Structure formats: structure tokens, C-alpha cells
Tab-separated table of C-alpha atoms and ligand atoms in Angstrom:
chain	number	residue	atom	x	y	z
A	1	UNK	CA	-8.739	-31.794	15.870
A	2	UNK	CA	-8.545	-30.984	12.155
A	3	UNK	CA	-5.472	-32.424	10.466
A	4	UNK	CA	-3.204	-29.895	8.786
A	5	UNK	CA	-3.687	-29.707	4.977
A	6	UNK	CA	-1.419	-31.753	2.757
A	7	UNK	CA	0.633	-28.656	2.047
A	8	UNK	CA	1.019	-27.816	5.707
A	9	UNK	CA	3.399	-30.579	6.742
A	10	UNK	CA	6.042	-30.516	9.418
A	11	UNK	CA	8.640	-31.577	6.880
A	12	UNK	CA	7.853	-28.622	4.585
A	13	UNK	CA	7.783	-26.163	7.458
A	14	UNK	CA	11.125	-27.318	8.769
A	15	UNK	CA	12.645	-27.184	5.299
A	16	UNK	CA	11.500	-23.630	4.601
A	17	UNK	CA	11.927	-22.625	8.207
A	18	UNK	CA	8.720	-20.652	8.428
A	19	UNK	CA	5.086	-20.948	9.575
A	20	UNK	CA	3.710	-21.928	12.901
A	21	UNK	CA	3.805	-25.711	13.197
A	22	UNK	CA	0.579	-25.832	15.142
A	23	UNK	CA	-2.468	-26.825	13.208
A	24	UNK	CA	-4.549	-24.058	11.581
A	25	UNK	CA	-7.372	-24.843	13.998
A	26	UNK	CA	-5.091	-24.211	17.026
A	27	UNK	CA	-3.927	-20.992	15.515
A	28	UNK	CA	-7.581	-19.936	15.036
A	29	UNK	CA	-8.512	-20.853	18.603
A	30	UNK	CA	-5.561	-18.872	19.921
A	31	UNK	CA	-6.681	-15.858	17.903
A	32	UNK	CA	-10.212	-16.068	19.354
A	33	UNK	CA	-8.778	-16.195	22.890
A	34	UNK	CA	-6.411	-13.306	22.158
A	35	UNK	CA	-9.103	-11.074	20.790
A	36	UNK	CA	-11.451	-11.800	23.733
A	37	UNK	CA	-8.678	-11.370	26.279
A	38	UNK	CA	-7.419	-8.040	24.881
A	39	UNK	CA	-10.873	-6.547	24.575
A	40	UNK	CA	-11.534	-7.537	28.198
A	41	UNK	CA	-8.166	-6.132	29.380
A	42	UNK	CA	-8.737	-2.895	27.422
A	43	UNK	CA	-11.775	-2.207	29.668
A	44	UNK	CA	-9.272	-1.650	32.499
A	45	UNK	CA	-8.771	1.773	30.916
A	46	UNK	CA	-12.186	2.701	32.375
A	47	UNK	CA	-10.816	2.423	35.920
A	48	UNK	CA	-10.002	5.938	37.146
A	49	UNK	CA	-7.002	4.712	39.179
A	50	UNK	CA	-5.318	3.603	35.972
A	51	UNK	CA	-5.882	6.949	34.191
A	52	UNK	CA	-2.934	9.259	33.543
A	53	UNK	CA	-2.257	11.877	30.895
A	54	UNK	CA	1.030	10.042	30.221
A	55	UNK	CA	-1.097	6.997	29.304
A	56	UNK	CA	-3.373	9.070	27.041
A	57	UNK	CA	-0.304	10.524	25.321
A	58	UNK	CA	1.214	7.037	24.826
A	59	UNK	CA	-2.095	5.743	23.468
A	60	UNK	CA	-2.344	8.593	20.870
A	61	UNK	CA	1.386	8.690	20.128
A	62	UNK	CA	1.320	4.852	19.837
A	63	UNK	CA	-1.329	5.124	17.132
A	64	UNK	CA	1.082	7.127	15.029
A	65	UNK	CA	4.228	5.099	15.888
A	66	UNK	CA	2.818	1.607	15.653
A	67	UNK	CA	-0.359	2.093	13.622
A	68	UNK	CA	0.754	4.608	11.045
A	69	UNK	CA	4.469	3.866	10.811
A	70	UNK	CA	4.410	0.181	11.600
A	71	UNK	CA	1.184	-1.091	9.973
A	72	UNK	CA	0.297	1.497	7.359
A	73	UNK	CA	3.693	2.623	6.161
A	74	UNK	CA	5.650	-0.589	7.003
A	75	UNK	CA	3.407	-3.605	6.527
A	76	UNK	CA	1.096	-2.084	3.916
A	77	UNK	CA	2.697	0.558	1.659
A	78	UNK	CA	6.263	-0.731	1.912
A	79	UNK	CA	6.229	-4.520	2.370
A	80	UNK	CA	3.025	-5.322	0.582
A	81	UNK	CA	2.981	-2.824	-2.321
A	82	UNK	CA	6.568	-1.576	-2.462
A	83	UNK	CA	5.350	1.997	-2.806
A	84	UNK	CA	8.829	3.256	-1.911
A	85	UNK	CA	12.201	1.916	-0.985
A	86	UNK	CA	14.327	2.561	2.095
A	87	UNK	CA	17.478	1.256	3.804
A	88	UNK	CA	17.137	-2.354	4.922
A	89	UNK	CA	17.593	-1.554	8.612
A	90	UNK	CA	14.795	1.069	8.380
A	91	UNK	CA	12.507	-1.424	6.670
A	92	UNK	CA	13.137	-3.977	9.420
A	93	UNK	CA	12.537	-1.362	12.080
A	94	UNK	CA	9.154	-0.500	10.548
A	95	UNK	CA	8.336	-4.220	10.387
A	96	UNK	CA	9.152	-4.595	14.144
A	97	UNK	CA	6.748	-1.735	14.887
A	98	UNK	CA	4.131	-3.619	12.857
A	99	UNK	CA	4.834	-6.826	14.846
A	100	UNK	CA	4.144	-4.857	18.021
A	101	UNK	CA	0.508	-4.417	16.772
A	102	UNK	CA	-0.165	-8.142	17.077
A	103	UNK	CA	-1.747	-8.440	13.682
A	104	UNK	CA	0.405	-11.311	12.515
A	105	UNK	CA	3.915	-11.631	11.163
A	106	UNK	CA	5.071	-9.558	8.191
A	107	UNK	CA	4.844	-12.596	5.867
A	108	UNK	CA	1.333	-13.667	6.949
A	109	UNK	CA	-0.060	-10.114	6.846
A	110	UNK	CA	1.427	-9.356	3.424
A	111	UNK	CA	0.245	-12.703	1.983
A	112	UNK	CA	-3.352	-12.094	3.099
A	113	UNK	CA	-3.408	-8.550	1.858
A	114	UNK	CA	-1.926	-9.458	-1.580
A	115	UNK	CA	-4.570	-12.130	-1.792
A	116	UNK	CA	-7.225	-9.538	-1.024
A	117	UNK	CA	-5.987	-7.335	-3.853
A	118	UNK	CA	-5.852	-10.164	-6.352
A	119	UNK	CA	-9.379	-11.457	-5.543
A	120	UNK	CA	-11.079	-8.314	-4.178
A	121	UNK	CA	-14.745	-8.960	-3.392
A	122	UNK	CA	-14.606	-12.300	-5.136
A	123	UNK	CA	-14.882	-15.776	-3.572
A	124	UNK	CA	-11.171	-16.070	-2.871
A	125	UNK	CA	-11.044	-12.713	-1.070
A	126	UNK	CA	-10.217	-13.641	2.590
A	127	UNK	CA	-12.294	-10.802	4.071
A	128	UNK	CA	-14.842	-9.297	1.692
A	129	UNK	CA	-17.949	-7.813	3.338
A	130	UNK	CA	-19.769	-8.225	0.011
A	131	UNK	CA	-19.732	-12.011	0.424
A	132	UNK	CA	-20.353	-12.610	4.146
A	133	UNK	CA	-21.270	-9.256	5.670
A	134	UNK	CA	-19.765	-6.470	7.768
A	135	UNK	CA	-18.895	-8.432	10.928
A	136	UNK	CA	-17.234	-11.219	8.998
A	137	UNK	CA	-14.966	-8.806	7.103
A	138	UNK	CA	-14.267	-6.765	10.251
A	139	UNK	CA	-13.244	-9.488	12.759
A	140	UNK	CA	-14.821	-12.808	11.765
A	141	UNK	CA	-12.623	-13.937	8.931
A	142	UNK	CA	-9.482	-14.603	10.997
A	143	UNK	CA	-11.381	-16.434	13.746
A	144	UNK	CA	-12.693	-19.159	11.469
A	145	UNK	CA	-10.581	-21.755	9.721
A	146	UNK	CA	-9.553	-20.791	6.251
A	147	UNK	CA	-7.088	-23.457	5.083
A	148	UNK	CA	-5.932	-21.281	2.201
A	149	UNK	CA	-4.252	-18.983	4.657
A	150	UNK	CA	-2.117	-21.821	6.070
A	151	UNK	CA	-0.849	-23.400	2.906
A	152	UNK	CA	2.819	-23.094	2.110
A	153	UNK	CA	1.824	-22.786	-1.552
A	154	UNK	CA	-0.046	-19.571	-0.647
A	155	UNK	CA	3.062	-18.144	0.961
A	156	UNK	CA	5.251	-19.202	-1.924
A	157	UNK	CA	2.845	-17.563	-4.393
A	158	UNK	CA	2.277	-14.267	-2.621
A	159	UNK	CA	5.447	-13.496	-0.731
A	160	UNK	CA	8.293	-14.809	-2.859
A	161	UNK	CA	10.131	-11.489	-2.300
A	162	UNK	CA	9.981	-11.665	1.507
A	163	UNK	CA	11.383	-15.209	1.347
A	164	UNK	CA	14.654	-13.711	0.204
A	165	UNK	CA	15.111	-11.932	3.542
A	166	UNK	CA	16.256	-13.992	6.542
A	167	UNK	CA	14.809	-11.418	8.910
A	168	UNK	CA	11.252	-12.166	7.814
A	169	UNK	CA	11.803	-15.905	7.920
A	170	UNK	CA	13.076	-15.592	11.504
A	171	UNK	CA	9.893	-13.717	12.407
A	172	UNK	CA	7.968	-16.877	11.472
A	173	UNK	CA	9.785	-19.051	13.994
A	174	UNK	CA	7.671	-19.971	17.018
A	175	UNK	CA	7.877	-17.234	19.648
A	176	UNK	CA	9.950	-14.799	17.552
A	177	UNK	CA	7.259	-12.190	17.048
A	178	UNK	CA	5.587	-13.013	20.388
A	179	UNK	CA	8.881	-12.306	22.115
A	180	UNK	CA	8.968	-8.810	20.584
A	181	UNK	CA	5.472	-8.162	21.838
A	182	UNK	CA	6.322	-9.335	25.366
A	183	UNK	CA	9.507	-7.204	25.396
A	184	UNK	CA	7.245	-4.273	24.505
A	185	UNK	CA	5.123	-4.959	27.650
A	186	UNK	CA	8.243	-5.033	29.814
A	187	UNK	CA	9.626	-1.794	28.329
A	188	UNK	CA	6.331	0.021	28.998
A	189	UNK	CA	6.092	-1.390	32.532
A	190	UNK	CA	9.698	-0.292	33.373
A	191	UNK	CA	9.297	3.189	31.775
A	192	UNK	CA	6.034	3.632	33.675
A	193	UNK	CA	7.749	2.677	36.947
A	194	UNK	CA	10.530	5.184	36.277
A	195	UNK	CA	8.049	7.993	35.541
A	196	UNK	CA	6.131	7.032	38.650
A	197	UNK	CA	9.323	7.138	40.680
A	198	UNK	CA	10.231	10.595	39.362
A	199	UNK	CA	6.747	12.185	39.635
A	200	UNK	CA	5.385	10.525	42.783
A	201	UNK	CA	7.900	8.382	44.459
A	202	UNK	CA	5.520	6.266	46.536
A	203	UNK	CA	5.159	2.525	45.955
A	204	UNK	CA	1.519	3.018	44.946
A	205	UNK	CA	2.413	5.849	42.568
A	206	UNK	CA	5.076	3.663	40.844
A	207	UNK	CA	2.667	0.770	40.502
A	208	UNK	CA	-0.152	3.014	39.253
A	209	UNK	CA	1.959	4.686	36.591
A	210	UNK	CA	3.564	1.415	35.508
A	211	UNK	CA	0.170	-0.212	34.991
A	212	UNK	CA	-1.222	2.954	33.369
A	213	UNK	CA	1.593	2.778	30.794
A	214	UNK	CA	0.755	-0.833	30.078
A	215	UNK	CA	-3.025	-0.536	29.895
A	216	UNK	CA	-3.196	2.706	27.891
A	217	UNK	CA	0.101	2.537	25.992
A	218	UNK	CA	-0.008	-1.096	24.935
A	219	UNK	CA	-3.262	-2.938	25.536
A	220	UNK	CA	-5.844	-0.208	24.669
A	221	UNK	CA	-3.672	0.983	21.764
A	222	UNK	CA	-3.363	-2.613	20.414
A	223	UNK	CA	-7.158	-3.010	20.477
A	224	UNK	CA	-7.877	0.383	18.873
A	225	UNK	CA	-5.235	-0.160	16.152
A	226	UNK	CA	-6.836	-3.530	15.470
A	227	UNK	CA	-10.203	-1.912	14.883
A	228	UNK	CA	-8.704	0.798	12.639
A	229	UNK	CA	-7.073	-1.836	10.437
A	230	UNK	CA	-10.203	-4.019	10.479
A	231	UNK	CA	-12.299	-0.967	9.495
A	232	UNK	CA	-10.301	-0.665	6.245
A	233	UNK	CA	-11.231	-4.275	5.404
A	234	UNK	CA	-14.901	-3.845	6.310
A	235	UNK	CA	-16.169	-0.210	6.130
A	236	UNK	CA	-14.194	0.864	3.056
A	237	UNK	CA	-15.739	-1.967	0.991
A	238	UNK	CA	-19.265	-0.868	1.989
A	239	UNK	CA	-19.665	2.845	2.716
A	240	UNK	CA	-18.182	5.865	0.928
A	241	UNK	CA	-17.703	7.334	-2.509
A	242	UNK	CA	-15.692	6.229	-5.510
A	243	UNK	CA	-13.262	8.235	-7.571
A	244	UNK	CA	-12.453	5.323	-9.819
A	245	UNK	CA	-14.371	2.532	-11.455
A	246	UNK	CA	-12.629	-0.602	-10.157
A	247	UNK	CA	-13.627	-4.249	-10.457
A	248	UNK	CA	-14.207	-4.430	-6.729
A	249	UNK	CA	-16.569	-2.485	-4.381
A	250	UNK	CA	-13.847	-0.390	-2.694
A	251	UNK	CA	-14.880	3.028	-1.329
A	252	UNK	CA	-13.231	6.181	-0.071
A	253	UNK	CA	-14.401	6.869	3.510
A	254	UNK	CA	-13.207	10.051	5.227
A	255	UNK	CA	-13.806	8.819	8.795
A	256	UNK	CA	-11.668	5.715	8.260
A	257	UNK	CA	-9.055	7.875	6.430
A	258	UNK	CA	-8.859	10.221	9.355
A	259	UNK	CA	-8.205	7.543	11.968
A	260	UNK	CA	-6.039	5.329	9.796
A	261	UNK	CA	-3.549	7.823	8.433
A	262	UNK	CA	-5.081	7.869	4.955
A	263	UNK	CA	-5.885	4.190	4.462
A	264	UNK	CA	-9.584	5.092	4.144
A	265	UNK	CA	-9.026	6.380	0.598
A	266	UNK	CA	-9.383	2.777	-0.287
A	267	UNK	CA	-10.966	3.159	-3.737
A	268	UNK	CA	-8.020	5.234	-4.799
A	269	UNK	CA	-5.762	2.582	-3.417
A	270	UNK	CA	-7.480	-0.274	-5.289
A	271	UNK	CA	-7.239	1.762	-8.462
A	272	UNK	CA	-3.482	2.183	-8.002
A	273	UNK	CA	-2.240	-0.212	-5.390
A	274	UNK	CA	1.485	0.618	-5.776
A	275	UNK	CA	1.042	4.397	-5.365
A	276	UNK	CA	2.560	5.512	-2.081
A	277	UNK	CA	-0.040	8.280	-1.819
A	278	UNK	CA	-3.646	7.199	-1.272
A	279	UNK	CA	-5.165	10.699	-1.208
A	280	UNK	CA	-5.892	12.039	-4.663
A	281	UNK	CA	-8.166	15.051	-4.324
A	282	UNK	CA	-7.098	18.088	-2.356
A	283	UNK	CA	-9.253	17.196	0.703
A	284	UNK	CA	-8.144	13.561	0.776
A	285	UNK	CA	-5.524	14.098	3.497
A	286	UNK	CA	-3.096	11.262	3.871
A	287	UNK	CA	-0.696	11.701	6.748
A	288	UNK	CA	1.065	8.428	6.075
A	289	UNK	CA	2.115	9.863	2.748
A	290	UNK	CA	3.157	13.105	4.476
A	291	UNK	CA	5.371	10.963	6.732
A	292	UNK	CA	6.851	9.158	3.738
A	293	UNK	CA	7.681	12.550	2.168
A	294	UNK	CA	9.347	13.634	5.412
A	295	UNK	CA	11.403	10.458	5.489
A	296	UNK	CA	12.265	11.108	1.834
A	297	UNK	CA	13.565	14.607	2.755
A	298	UNK	CA	15.980	13.088	5.323
A	299	UNK	CA	17.104	10.336	2.984
A	300	UNK	CA	15.220	7.413	4.567
A	301	UNK	CA	12.803	6.913	1.715
A	302	UNK	CA	13.308	6.917	-2.046
A	303	UNK	CA	11.767	5.785	-5.319
A	304	UNK	CA	8.365	6.929	-3.997
A	305	UNK	CA	5.733	5.670	-6.463
A	306	UNK	CA	3.429	8.499	-7.669
A	307	UNK	CA	-0.191	8.030	-8.764
A	308	UNK	CA	-0.424	7.892	-12.492
A	309	UNK	CA	-4.195	8.257	-13.025
A	310	UNK	CA	-4.483	11.600	-11.204
A	311	UNK	CA	-5.450	13.607	-14.316
A	312	UNK	CA	-7.958	11.089	-15.626
A	313	UNK	CA	-10.146	10.935	-12.514
A	314	UNK	CA	-13.271	8.958	-13.336
A	315	UNK	CA	-16.787	10.167	-12.368
A	316	UNK	CA	-18.156	8.654	-9.159
A	317	UNK	CA	-20.253	5.631	-10.148
A	318	UNK	CA	-23.537	7.010	-8.816
A	319	UNK	CA	-23.117	10.231	-10.888
A	320	UNK	CA	-22.123	8.244	-13.970
A	321	UNK	CA	-25.278	6.150	-13.697
A	322	UNK	CA	-27.508	9.167	-13.132
A	323	UNK	CA	-26.195	11.068	-16.147
B	1	ZN	ZN1	-9.702	-3.550	-0.185
B	2	ZN	ZN1	-3.262	-2.667	-0.259
């Protein structure tokens, strides 16, 4: 077993009150098991007995609720880049939706993503496809030991602002975020049982609907939201066009943008990380930004950061080279 790095000591963790006290290697092994287990369980959606239109609705609706509002709006545009402000309770609610996606705690996700922006496509980038290939950037980087991601100094450097909020520190306690995820399972199982009771009434109908809610609404949705997030790390640093000349290899990819609520306009995002809107041209539809505007209209979002470089759009690199 690899010993924790010098910065990753029990004493330090207890003092700050954050970080999993297991060794980085154990955390990586757990991640490998989780990814394998969830992909295997997601195959249960292929069983006709577990199919229901309720499940399909929960799967698609869950992509918006947890993927778009939790991950994209909450973890990414709000917590990482502070592209807008909102009431503290609403910020925490978005963070809880993000936790339900099983992509790490708010602090760990934000730290890794800020590291990515600071060192995009350079050696210190945790998940650049330019350095180790597509598969590595998609789902390999978090399965292999990267001691930098487990150092307290990394957290202190990248998420000083989140340290000020007790809520995010509590999320780092062992079992805090896992408890939220398990509660989510129970809620879906109970709701499914209730719907089964009202629509069918038989014991088999109740069991079938309950499991359908769990498989389609939680497990399959968790796996597909994972791949959507991972595609932003991998695909949008390889394939697509560029509106801006940036020091990294970020690209705008319409397929990723379509399934990720606008995150696929990744070159625009790297050009102006704080802008709440990632779509810049008229066809670059960004439904996360549309949601932010809707929340702004009802008073739940304010100080929305607008893109500044809109009128000085740079020529796509390929065209610039050709001319
Ligand atoms: Zn990027
Ligand atoms: Zn970002």
C-alpha cells in the first residue's frame, strides 16, 4: 500500500476537517470498483421487465435536474467560475444535486477543474487528451494515482473560497456525500413503489416500478451524466472548431454541447472562463445559460457575468493559417 504523501497526513486532515482519510490508492481503487459496478448495473436497463415510461422520463428529466442544474450550473459555472451569484441556500441546493451525480465532492471537483484551467493541455493538467490520449482524458485519469489531487496544499491553493463555507467542509467528511447519494436511492425506490401501487397495485407491479425508478432514474442516469461530463474533458480538447485563439487546444463541439447543456462550447469557455454564457454565435445554443437567465428573472440568480470578447471574435485557427 502506498503511503499518503507528506501533505496528506491524518493530523492535517483532522485540523482542517476535510478530505477522505483513506490513502489516495484506496480512493482510486474504490473509484475503479464504482465505475465498473455502475456500468454493469446500468445494463439492467436492457431488461424489458425493468422498462417503464416513468423510468425514461426520470432518466431524461434527471439529466436536466442533476446534470444541467447540479453539475453544469452548480459545480461548474457557479462554484468553480463564479459566473453568477445566488442566495446561499440555492447554491447549496445546486451543490447537493451535483453530489447526487457521484462525481466527487464540490471541493474536489472544483479543485480539479480549476487546476485544469490553470494548466490546460500542459503537464500539470489532470486530464488532457493531448498528453495521454482520449481514453485517459475521458475516464482514465481518475482511476490512476495522481498524488497532486490528494494534497492539502492543492486544496488550499485552488479552493480557498469554498473553505470559508462550513457546508462544503461537511461534505468532505467520510460518508457525508455518500449518505446523500444513498438517500437518493431510497427516495427513488419509495416513489417507484408508490407509483406502482397507484398504477398496478399488485406486489409484482410495485416491485417492478420501484426497481425501474432506481435503474433508469438513478443508475443509468448517473452513468450517462458521467459520460457527458467526461466528454467535455476529452472530446472538446480534440474535435471541433475554434472561435478564439487560446493557449490550450480547446474546441467547440456541437454534439457535446447538445447533450451537456452548452458545455461543449469549450473553446469559448476557455477564452472567457468566468462568462456564465458559453454559447457566443447565434447557433451555439446553451440551455444552461437559458436556465440561469430564467432563475435571474425570478430573483434566484444575479451578477451574471457576460462575455466581453463577443465583438472581437477571432478567426478559426485553420482559416487563419490558410489565409
Ligand atoms: Zn478544458
Ligand atoms: Zn471551466
